[in-house]
PDB file of C-alpha atoms in Angstrom:
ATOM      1  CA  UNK A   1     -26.453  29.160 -60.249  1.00 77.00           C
ATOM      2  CA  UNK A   2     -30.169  28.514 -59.036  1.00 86.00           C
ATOM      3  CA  UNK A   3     -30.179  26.885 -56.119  1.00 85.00           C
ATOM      4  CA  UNK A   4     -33.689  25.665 -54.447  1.00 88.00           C
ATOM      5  CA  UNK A   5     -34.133  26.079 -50.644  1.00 89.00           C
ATOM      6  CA  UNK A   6     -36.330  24.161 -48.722  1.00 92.00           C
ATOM      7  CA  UNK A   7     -37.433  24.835 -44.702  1.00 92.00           C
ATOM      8  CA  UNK A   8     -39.231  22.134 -43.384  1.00 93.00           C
ATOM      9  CA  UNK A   9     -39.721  23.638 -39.428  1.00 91.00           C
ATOM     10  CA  UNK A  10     -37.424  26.657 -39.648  1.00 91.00           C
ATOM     11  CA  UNK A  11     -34.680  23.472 -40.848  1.00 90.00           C
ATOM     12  CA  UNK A  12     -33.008  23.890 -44.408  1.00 92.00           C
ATOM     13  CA  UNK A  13     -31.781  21.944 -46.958  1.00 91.00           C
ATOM     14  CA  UNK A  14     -30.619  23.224 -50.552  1.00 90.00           C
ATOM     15  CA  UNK A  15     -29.347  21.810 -53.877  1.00 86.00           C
ATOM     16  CA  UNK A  16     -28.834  22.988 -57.442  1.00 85.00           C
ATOM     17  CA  UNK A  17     -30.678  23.022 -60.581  1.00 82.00           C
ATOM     18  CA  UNK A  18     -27.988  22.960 -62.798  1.00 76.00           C
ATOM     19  CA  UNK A  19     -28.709  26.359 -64.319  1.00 81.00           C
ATOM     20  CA  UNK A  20     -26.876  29.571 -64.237  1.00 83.00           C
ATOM     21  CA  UNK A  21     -28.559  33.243 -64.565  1.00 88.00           C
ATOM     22  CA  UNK A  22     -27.372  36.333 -64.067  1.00 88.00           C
ATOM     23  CA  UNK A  23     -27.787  37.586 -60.362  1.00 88.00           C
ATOM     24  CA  UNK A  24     -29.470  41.156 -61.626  1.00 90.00           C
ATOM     25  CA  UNK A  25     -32.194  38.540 -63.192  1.00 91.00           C
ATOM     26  CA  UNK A  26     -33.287  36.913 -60.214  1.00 89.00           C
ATOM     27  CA  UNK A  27     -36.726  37.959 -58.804  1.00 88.00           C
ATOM     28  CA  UNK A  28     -36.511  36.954 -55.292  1.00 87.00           C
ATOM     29  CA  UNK A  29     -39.451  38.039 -54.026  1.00 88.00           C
ATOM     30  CA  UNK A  30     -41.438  35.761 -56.680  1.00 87.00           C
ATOM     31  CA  UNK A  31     -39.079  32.741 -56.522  1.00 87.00           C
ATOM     32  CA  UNK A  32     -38.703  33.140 -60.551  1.00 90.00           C
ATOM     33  CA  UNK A  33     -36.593  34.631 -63.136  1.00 91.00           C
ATOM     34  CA  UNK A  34     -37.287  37.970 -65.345  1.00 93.00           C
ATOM     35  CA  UNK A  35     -37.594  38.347 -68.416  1.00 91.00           C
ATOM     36  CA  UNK A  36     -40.193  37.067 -71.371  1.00 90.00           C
ATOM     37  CA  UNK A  37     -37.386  35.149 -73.346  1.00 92.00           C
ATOM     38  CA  UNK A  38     -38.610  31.866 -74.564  1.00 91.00           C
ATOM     39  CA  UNK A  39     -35.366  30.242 -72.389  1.00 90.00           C
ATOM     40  CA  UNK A  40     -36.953  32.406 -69.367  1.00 90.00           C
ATOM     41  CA  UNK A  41     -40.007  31.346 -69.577  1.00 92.00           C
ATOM     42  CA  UNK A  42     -38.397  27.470 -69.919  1.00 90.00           C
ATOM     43  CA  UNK A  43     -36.723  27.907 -67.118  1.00 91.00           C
ATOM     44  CA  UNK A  44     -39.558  29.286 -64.742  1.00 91.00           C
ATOM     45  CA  UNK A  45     -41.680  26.603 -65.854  1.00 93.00           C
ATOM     46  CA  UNK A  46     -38.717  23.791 -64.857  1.00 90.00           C
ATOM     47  CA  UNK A  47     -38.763  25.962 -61.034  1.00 92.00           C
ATOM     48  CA  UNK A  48     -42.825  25.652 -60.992  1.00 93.00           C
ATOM     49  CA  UNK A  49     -42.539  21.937 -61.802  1.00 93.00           C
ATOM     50  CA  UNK A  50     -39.658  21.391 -59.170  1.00 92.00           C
ATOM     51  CA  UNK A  51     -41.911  23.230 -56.620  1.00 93.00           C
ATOM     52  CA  UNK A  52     -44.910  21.068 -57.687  1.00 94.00           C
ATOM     53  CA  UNK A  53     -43.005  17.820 -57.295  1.00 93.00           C
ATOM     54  CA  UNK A  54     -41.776  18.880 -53.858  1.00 94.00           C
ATOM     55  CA  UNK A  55     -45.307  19.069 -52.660  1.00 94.00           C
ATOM     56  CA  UNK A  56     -46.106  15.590 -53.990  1.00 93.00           C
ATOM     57  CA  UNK A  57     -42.901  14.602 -52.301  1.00 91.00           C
ATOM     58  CA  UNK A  58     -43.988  16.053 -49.038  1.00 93.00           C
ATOM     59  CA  UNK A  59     -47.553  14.204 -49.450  1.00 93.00           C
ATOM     60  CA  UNK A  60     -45.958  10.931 -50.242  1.00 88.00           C
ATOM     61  CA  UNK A  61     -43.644  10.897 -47.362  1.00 88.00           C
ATOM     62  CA  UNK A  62     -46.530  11.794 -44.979  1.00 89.00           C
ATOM     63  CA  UNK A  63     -48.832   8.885 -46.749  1.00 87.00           C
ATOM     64  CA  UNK A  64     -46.151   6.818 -45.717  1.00 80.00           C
ATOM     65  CA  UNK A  65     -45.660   7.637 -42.108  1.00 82.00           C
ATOM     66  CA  UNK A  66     -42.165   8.844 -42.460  1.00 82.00           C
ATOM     67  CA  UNK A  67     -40.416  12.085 -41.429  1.00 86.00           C
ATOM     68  CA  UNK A  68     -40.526  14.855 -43.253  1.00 91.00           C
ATOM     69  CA  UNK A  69     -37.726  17.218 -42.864  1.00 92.00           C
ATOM     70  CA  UNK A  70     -36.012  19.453 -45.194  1.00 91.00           C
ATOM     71  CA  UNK A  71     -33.457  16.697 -45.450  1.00 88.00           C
ATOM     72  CA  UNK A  72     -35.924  14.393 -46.250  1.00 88.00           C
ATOM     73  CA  UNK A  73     -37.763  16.006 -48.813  1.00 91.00           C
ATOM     74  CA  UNK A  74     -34.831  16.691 -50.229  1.00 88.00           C
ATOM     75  CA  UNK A  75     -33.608  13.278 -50.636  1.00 85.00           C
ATOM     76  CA  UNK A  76     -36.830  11.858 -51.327  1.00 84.00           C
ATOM     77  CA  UNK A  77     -37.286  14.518 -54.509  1.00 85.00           C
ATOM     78  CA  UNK A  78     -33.449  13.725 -55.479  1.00 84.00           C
ATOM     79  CA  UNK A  79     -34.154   9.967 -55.242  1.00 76.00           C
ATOM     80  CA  UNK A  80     -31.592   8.878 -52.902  1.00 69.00           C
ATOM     81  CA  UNK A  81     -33.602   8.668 -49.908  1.00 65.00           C
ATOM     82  CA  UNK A  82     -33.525   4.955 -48.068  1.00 67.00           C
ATOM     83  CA  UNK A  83     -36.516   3.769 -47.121  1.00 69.00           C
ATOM     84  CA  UNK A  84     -37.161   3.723 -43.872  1.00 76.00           C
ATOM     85  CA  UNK A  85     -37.425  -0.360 -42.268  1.00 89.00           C
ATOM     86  CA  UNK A  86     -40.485  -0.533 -40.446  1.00 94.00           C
ATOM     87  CA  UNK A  87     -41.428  -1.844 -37.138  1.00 96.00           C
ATOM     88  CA  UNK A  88     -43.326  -5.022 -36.968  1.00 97.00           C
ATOM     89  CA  UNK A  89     -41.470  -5.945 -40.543  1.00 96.00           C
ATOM     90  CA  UNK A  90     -37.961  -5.981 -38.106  1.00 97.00           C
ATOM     91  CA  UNK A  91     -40.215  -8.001 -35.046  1.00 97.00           C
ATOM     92  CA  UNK A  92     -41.517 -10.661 -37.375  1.00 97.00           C
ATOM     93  CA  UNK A  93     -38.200 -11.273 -39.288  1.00 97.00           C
ATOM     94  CA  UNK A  94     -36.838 -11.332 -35.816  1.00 97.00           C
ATOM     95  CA  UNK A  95     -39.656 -13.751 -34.655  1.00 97.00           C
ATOM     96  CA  UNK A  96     -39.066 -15.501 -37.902  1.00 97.00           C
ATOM     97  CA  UNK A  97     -35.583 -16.650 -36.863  1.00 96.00           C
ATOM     98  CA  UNK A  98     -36.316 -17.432 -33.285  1.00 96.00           C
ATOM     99  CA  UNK A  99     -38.493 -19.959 -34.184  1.00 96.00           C
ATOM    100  CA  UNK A 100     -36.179 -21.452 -36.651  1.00 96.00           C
ATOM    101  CA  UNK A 101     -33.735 -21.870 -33.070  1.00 96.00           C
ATOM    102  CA  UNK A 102     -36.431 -23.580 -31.334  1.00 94.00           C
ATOM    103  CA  UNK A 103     -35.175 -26.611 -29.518  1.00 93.00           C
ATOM    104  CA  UNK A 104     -31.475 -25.358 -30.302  1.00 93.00           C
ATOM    105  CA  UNK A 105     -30.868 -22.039 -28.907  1.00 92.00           C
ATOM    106  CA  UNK A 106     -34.350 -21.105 -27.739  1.00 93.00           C
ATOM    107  CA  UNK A 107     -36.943 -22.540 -25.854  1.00 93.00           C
ATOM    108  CA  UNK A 108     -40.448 -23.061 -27.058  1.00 93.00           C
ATOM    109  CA  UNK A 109     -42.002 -20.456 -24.654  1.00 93.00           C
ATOM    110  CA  UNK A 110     -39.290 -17.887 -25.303  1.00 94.00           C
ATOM    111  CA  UNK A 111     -40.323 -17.795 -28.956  1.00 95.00           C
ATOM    112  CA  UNK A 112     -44.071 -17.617 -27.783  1.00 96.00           C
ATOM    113  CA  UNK A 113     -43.689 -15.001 -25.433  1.00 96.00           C
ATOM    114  CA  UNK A 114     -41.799 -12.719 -28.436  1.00 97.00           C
ATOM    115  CA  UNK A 115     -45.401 -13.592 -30.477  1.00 97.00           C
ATOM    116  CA  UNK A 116     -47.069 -12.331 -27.713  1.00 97.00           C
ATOM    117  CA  UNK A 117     -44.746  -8.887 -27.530  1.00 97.00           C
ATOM    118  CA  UNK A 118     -45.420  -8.390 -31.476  1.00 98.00           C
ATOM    119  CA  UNK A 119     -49.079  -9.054 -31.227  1.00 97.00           C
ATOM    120  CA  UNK A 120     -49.601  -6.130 -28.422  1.00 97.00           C
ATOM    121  CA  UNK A 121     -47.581  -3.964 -29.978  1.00 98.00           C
ATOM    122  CA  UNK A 122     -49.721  -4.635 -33.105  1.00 97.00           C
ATOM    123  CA  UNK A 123     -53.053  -3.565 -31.135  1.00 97.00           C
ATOM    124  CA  UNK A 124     -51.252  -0.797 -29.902  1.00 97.00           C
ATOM    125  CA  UNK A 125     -50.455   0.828 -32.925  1.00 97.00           C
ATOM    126  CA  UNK A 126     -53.612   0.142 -34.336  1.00 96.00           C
ATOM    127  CA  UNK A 127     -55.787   0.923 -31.215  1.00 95.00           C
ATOM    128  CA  UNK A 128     -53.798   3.857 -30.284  1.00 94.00           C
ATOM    129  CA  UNK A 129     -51.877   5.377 -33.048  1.00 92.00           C
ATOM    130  CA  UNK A 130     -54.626   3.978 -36.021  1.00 93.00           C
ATOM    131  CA  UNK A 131     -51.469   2.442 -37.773  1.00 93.00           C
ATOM    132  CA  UNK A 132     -50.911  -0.606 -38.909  1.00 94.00           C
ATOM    133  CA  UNK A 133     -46.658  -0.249 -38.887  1.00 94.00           C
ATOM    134  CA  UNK A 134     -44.659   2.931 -38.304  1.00 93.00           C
ATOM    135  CA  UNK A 135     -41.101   3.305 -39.325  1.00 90.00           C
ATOM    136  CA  UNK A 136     -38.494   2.144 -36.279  1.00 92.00           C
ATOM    137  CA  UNK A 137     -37.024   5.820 -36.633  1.00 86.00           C
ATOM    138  CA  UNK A 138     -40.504   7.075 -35.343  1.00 89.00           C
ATOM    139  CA  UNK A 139     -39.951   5.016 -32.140  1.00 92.00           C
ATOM    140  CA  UNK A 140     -38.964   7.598 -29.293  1.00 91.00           C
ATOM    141  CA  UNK A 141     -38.889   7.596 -25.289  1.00 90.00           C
ATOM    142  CA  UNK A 142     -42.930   8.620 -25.416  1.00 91.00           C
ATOM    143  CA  UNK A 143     -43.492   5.791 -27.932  1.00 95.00           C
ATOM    144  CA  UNK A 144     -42.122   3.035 -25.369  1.00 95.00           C
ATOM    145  CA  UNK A 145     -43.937   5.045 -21.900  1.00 94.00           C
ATOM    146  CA  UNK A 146     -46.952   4.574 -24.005  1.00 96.00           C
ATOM    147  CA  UNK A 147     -46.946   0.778 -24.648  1.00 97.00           C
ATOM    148  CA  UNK A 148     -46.242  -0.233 -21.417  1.00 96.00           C
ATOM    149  CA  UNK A 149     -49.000   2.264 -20.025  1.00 96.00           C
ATOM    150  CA  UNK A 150     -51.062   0.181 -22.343  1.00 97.00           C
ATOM    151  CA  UNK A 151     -50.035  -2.930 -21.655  1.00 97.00           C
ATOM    152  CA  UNK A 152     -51.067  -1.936 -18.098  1.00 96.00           C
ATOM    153  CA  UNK A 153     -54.083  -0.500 -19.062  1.00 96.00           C
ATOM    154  CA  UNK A 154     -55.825  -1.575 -22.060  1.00 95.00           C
ATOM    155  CA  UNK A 155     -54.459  -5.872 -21.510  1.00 95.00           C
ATOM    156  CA  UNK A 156     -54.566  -5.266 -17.894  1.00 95.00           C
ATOM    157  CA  UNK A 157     -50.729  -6.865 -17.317  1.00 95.00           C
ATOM    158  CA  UNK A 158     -49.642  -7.037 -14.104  1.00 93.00           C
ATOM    159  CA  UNK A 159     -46.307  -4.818 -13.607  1.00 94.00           C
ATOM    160  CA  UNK A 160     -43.874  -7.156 -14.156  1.00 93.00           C
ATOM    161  CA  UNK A 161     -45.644  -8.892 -17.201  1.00 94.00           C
ATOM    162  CA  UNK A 162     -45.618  -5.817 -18.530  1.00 95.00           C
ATOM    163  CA  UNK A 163     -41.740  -5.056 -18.182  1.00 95.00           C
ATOM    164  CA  UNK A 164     -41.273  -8.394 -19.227  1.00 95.00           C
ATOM    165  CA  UNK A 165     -43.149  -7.469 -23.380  1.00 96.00           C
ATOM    166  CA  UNK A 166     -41.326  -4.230 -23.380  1.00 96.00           C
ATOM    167  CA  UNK A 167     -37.883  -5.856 -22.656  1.00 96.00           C
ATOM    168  CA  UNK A 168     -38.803  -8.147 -25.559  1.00 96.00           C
ATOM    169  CA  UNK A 169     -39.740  -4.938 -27.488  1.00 97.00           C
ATOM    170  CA  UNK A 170     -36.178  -3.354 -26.388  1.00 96.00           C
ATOM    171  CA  UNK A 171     -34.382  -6.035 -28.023  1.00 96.00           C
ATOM    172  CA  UNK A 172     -36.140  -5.526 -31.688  1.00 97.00           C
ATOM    173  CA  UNK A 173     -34.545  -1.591 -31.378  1.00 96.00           C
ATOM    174  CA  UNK A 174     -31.495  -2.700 -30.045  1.00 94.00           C
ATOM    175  CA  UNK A 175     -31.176  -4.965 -33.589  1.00 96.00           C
ATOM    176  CA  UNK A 176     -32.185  -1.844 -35.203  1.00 93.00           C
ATOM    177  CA  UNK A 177     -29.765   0.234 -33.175  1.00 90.00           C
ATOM    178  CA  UNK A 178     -26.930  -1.785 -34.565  1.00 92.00           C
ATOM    179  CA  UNK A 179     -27.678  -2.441 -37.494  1.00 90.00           C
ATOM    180  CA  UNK A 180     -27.658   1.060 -38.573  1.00 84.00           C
ATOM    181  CA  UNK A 181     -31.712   1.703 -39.159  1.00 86.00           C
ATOM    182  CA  UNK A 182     -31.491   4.114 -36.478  1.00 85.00           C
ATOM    183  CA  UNK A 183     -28.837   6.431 -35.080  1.00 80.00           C
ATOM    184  CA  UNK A 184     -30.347   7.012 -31.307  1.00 83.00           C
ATOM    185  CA  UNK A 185     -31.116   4.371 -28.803  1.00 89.00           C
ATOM    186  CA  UNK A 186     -34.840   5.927 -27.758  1.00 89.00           C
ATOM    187  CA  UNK A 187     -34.296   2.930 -24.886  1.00 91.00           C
ATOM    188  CA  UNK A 188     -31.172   4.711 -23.088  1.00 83.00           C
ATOM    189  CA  UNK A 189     -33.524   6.803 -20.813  1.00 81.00           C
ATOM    190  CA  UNK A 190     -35.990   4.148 -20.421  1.00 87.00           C
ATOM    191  CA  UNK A 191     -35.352   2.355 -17.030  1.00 84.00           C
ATOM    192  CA  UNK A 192     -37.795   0.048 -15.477  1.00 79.00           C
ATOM    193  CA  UNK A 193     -37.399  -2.609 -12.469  1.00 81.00           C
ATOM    194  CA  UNK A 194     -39.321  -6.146 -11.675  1.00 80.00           C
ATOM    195  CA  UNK A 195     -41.427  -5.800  -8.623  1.00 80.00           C
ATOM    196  CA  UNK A 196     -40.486  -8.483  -5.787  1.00 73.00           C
ATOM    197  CA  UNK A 197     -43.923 -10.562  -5.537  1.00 63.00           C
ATOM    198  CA  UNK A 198     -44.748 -11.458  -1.719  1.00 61.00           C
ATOM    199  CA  UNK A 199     -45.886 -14.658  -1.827  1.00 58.00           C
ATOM    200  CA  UNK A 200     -48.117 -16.374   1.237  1.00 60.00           C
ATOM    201  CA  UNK A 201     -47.022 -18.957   3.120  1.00 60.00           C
ATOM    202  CA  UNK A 202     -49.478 -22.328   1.845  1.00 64.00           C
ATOM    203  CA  UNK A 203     -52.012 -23.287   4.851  1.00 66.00           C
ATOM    204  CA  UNK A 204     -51.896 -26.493   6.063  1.00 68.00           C
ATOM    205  CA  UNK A 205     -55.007 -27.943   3.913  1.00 70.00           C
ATOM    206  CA  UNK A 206     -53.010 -26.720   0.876  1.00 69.00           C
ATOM    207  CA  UNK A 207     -50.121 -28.352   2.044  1.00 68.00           C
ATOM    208  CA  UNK A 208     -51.944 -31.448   3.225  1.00 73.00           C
ATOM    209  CA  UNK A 209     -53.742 -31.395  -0.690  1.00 72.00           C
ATOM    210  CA  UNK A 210     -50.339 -30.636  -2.441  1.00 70.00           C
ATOM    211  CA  UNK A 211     -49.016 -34.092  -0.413  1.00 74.00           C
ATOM    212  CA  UNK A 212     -51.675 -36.390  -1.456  1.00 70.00           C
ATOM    213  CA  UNK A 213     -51.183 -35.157  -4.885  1.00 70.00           C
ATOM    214  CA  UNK A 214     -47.575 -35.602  -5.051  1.00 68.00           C
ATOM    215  CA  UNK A 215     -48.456 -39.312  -3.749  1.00 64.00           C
ATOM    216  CA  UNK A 216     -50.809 -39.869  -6.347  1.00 65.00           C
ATOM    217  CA  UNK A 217     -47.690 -38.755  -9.235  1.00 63.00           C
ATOM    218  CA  UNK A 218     -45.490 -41.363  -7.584  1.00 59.00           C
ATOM    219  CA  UNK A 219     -47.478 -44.416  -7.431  1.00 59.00           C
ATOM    220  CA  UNK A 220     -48.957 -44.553  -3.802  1.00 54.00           C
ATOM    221  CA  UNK A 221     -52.690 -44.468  -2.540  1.00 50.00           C
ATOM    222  CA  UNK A 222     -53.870 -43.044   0.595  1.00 49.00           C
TER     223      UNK A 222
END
């Protein structure tokens, strides 16, 4: 039986062709089979188009941002490869439904705030990665220290505002996590804390100001 082999990384992956030669035929070293039979030379063409449609295989799974492995390329050739879900597809049908709960199970600002998240992590991918999506099996414990170093950075979010996006962002992978589209949490490692904000005391104008104010709301003149 023919098997092919592929070694994506120094990783393999095999399956059959379906045909059977005799071992003493096989030329290893050239990846074909001897012999100048017309049923040879059909089957060495069959192994140069297998080997040709891996390659496209290998392209088209880079074109489309996803992993290639030797599993991969092996399912993707086979056709029983799942398409990876991507990304911002997962935040916006998330988004999608939070807005539909607006006024029943979420507040108007919560379902604002998880805009905002999406749209930064939007500009990050595109001003950081040059992508307009990635797959949400690509996201890894680098991925995450990167957006919140550009949240910090790049939108020039305080700490805590910061922390505040990525924990929205945490909760899109942790819909991914269980519903299968990945098989690693890349937020278990990730651990982050809210800063405790001194705040000054208010001076006596301000407090003087805030009173007359306060006045004014109820009704009374000064």
């Amino acid at each position: 039986m023919i098997y092919i082999r592929i070694t994506v990384n120094g990783k393999r992956s095999e399956f059959s062709t379906g045909r059977k030669i005799y071992p003493n035929t096989w030329d290893a070293t050239n990846g074909k089979v001897l012999g100048f039979s017309q049923e040879v030379r059909q089957l060495n063409s069959q192994l140069m188009k297998i080997r040709t449609d891996l390659f496209r295989h290998a392209d088209k799974l880079k074109d489309k941002g996803r992993p290639l492995t030797a599993v991969s390329l092996k399912n993707s050739y086979l056709g029983v490869d799942k398409p990876s879900k991507m990304l911002l597809e997962i935040f916006q049908e998330h988004n999608d439904r939070v807005e539909k709960l607006v006024g029943k199970d979420f507040a108007p600002g919560t379902a604002e705030r998880y805009k905002t998240a999406k749209s930064h992590l939007a500009e990050y991918l595109q001003n950081e990665l040059r992508k307009k999506d990635i797959p949400v099996v690509d996201v890894d414990h680098s991925f995450i220290s990167g957006f919140e170093y550009y949240l910090k950075t790049k939108r020039k979010c305080s700490h805590n505002t910061a922390i505040k996006y990525v924990v929205n962002f945490k909760k899109i992978i942790r819909i991914a996590y269980a519903n299968g589209w990945i098989k690693t949490d890349p937020f278990a490692n990730w651990k982050a804390r809210l800063k405790t904000v001194e705040r000054e005391f208010l001076t006596d104008e301000e407090l003087q100001r805030l009173t007359i104010i306060l006045l004014q709301m109820s009704g009374w003149s000064m």
